XYZ file of C-alpha atoms in Angstrom:
112
model
C 37.844 9.644 72.009
C 40.979 11.751 71.972
C 43.378 11.248 69.071
C 46.189 10.547 71.563
C 44.272 7.504 72.855
C 44.113 5.778 69.456
C 46.385 2.742 69.070
C 47.541 2.500 65.467
C 49.077 -0.956 65.174
C 52.388 -1.846 63.583
C 53.048 1.355 61.645
C 55.681 3.991 62.382
C 54.978 7.317 64.048
C 55.754 9.036 60.730
C 53.225 6.815 58.947
C 50.618 7.635 61.613
C 51.118 11.380 61.063
C 50.896 10.975 57.275
C 47.767 8.821 57.577
C 46.085 11.351 59.886
C 46.951 14.257 57.563
C 45.646 12.289 54.582
C 42.444 11.502 56.499
C 42.077 15.199 57.346
C 42.354 16.148 53.659
C 39.760 13.528 52.746
C 37.420 14.804 55.477
C 37.760 18.362 54.147
C 37.160 17.352 50.538
C 34.197 15.103 51.311
C 32.668 17.003 54.229
C 29.319 15.649 55.328
C 29.785 12.304 53.587
C 30.589 8.883 54.949
C 34.197 7.986 54.162
C 34.816 4.604 52.579
C 38.304 3.187 52.905
C 40.062 -0.080 52.196
C 43.012 -1.508 54.046
C 45.030 -4.125 52.182
C 46.786 -6.349 54.714
C 44.981 -6.396 58.046
C 47.261 -8.406 60.345
C 45.278 -7.927 63.584
C 42.998 -5.182 62.266
C 44.373 -2.564 64.632
C 45.373 0.029 62.016
C 42.026 -0.039 60.187
C 40.211 0.124 63.514
C 42.383 3.098 64.503
C 41.542 4.894 61.268
C 37.854 4.290 61.980
C 38.349 5.784 65.450
C 40.175 8.747 63.935
C 37.267 9.483 61.592
C 34.875 9.110 64.538
C 36.957 11.622 66.539
C 36.363 14.053 63.654
C 32.618 13.263 63.764
C 32.815 11.597 60.347
C 31.140 8.268 59.611
C 33.269 5.682 57.861
C 32.983 2.284 56.206
C 36.071 0.028 56.402
C 36.764 -2.746 53.899
C 39.615 -5.101 54.730
C 41.482 -7.279 52.252
C 43.778 -10.035 53.496
C 44.969 -13.484 52.426
C 45.644 -14.516 56.066
C 48.922 -16.224 55.124
C 50.472 -14.814 58.317
C 47.807 -16.713 60.302
C 47.282 -13.703 62.584
C 43.876 -13.618 64.243
C 41.849 -10.442 63.752
C 41.314 -8.465 66.946
C 39.191 -5.918 65.071
C 37.135 -6.862 62.043
C 36.330 -4.511 59.167
C 32.787 -3.689 58.122
C 33.378 -5.891 55.084
C 36.096 -8.539 54.752
C 37.429 -9.707 51.407
C 39.635 -12.759 51.771
C 42.309 -13.431 49.162
C 45.369 -11.904 47.512
C 44.696 -8.269 46.662
C 45.956 -8.840 43.110
C 43.146 -11.394 42.651
C 40.235 -9.868 44.584
C 40.606 -6.164 43.745
C 37.666 -6.452 41.342
C 35.350 -6.963 44.340
C 35.678 -3.230 45.035
C 33.335 -1.068 43.005
C 35.220 1.354 40.750
C 35.628 4.848 42.229
C 33.949 3.781 45.484
C 36.856 4.350 47.885
C 38.057 7.624 49.344
C 41.266 5.986 50.609
C 43.087 2.713 49.959
C 45.778 1.996 52.519
C 48.263 -0.633 51.289
C 49.576 -2.265 54.441
C 50.172 -5.768 53.105
C 53.244 -7.343 51.635
C 55.252 -4.494 50.149
C 56.733 -6.526 47.309
C 55.558 -7.541 43.892
C 56.759 -10.837 42.451
């Protein structure tokens, strides 16, 4: 798959470029390893799926964990390899310490 064919979801073009550059740095640093990443706030799952496709385009295996509370009632189009349902502030402890190469916070951008 060509990078131009990847559909990234509801993030800006600038965010897409930053995410790809970050993914490239991670691929360089952890060459030959499977990349584990978490997306907080899935909505439809398109952005996490796109990141998986991006890693695949670089011939890098990846494992995607999604965290969402589903308060927006959006149905997942793409499902992560592992789904953790709940508020990220309550379920973060379900991620093993130091297990993630990337955590992409794409949920509610506020903190009460």
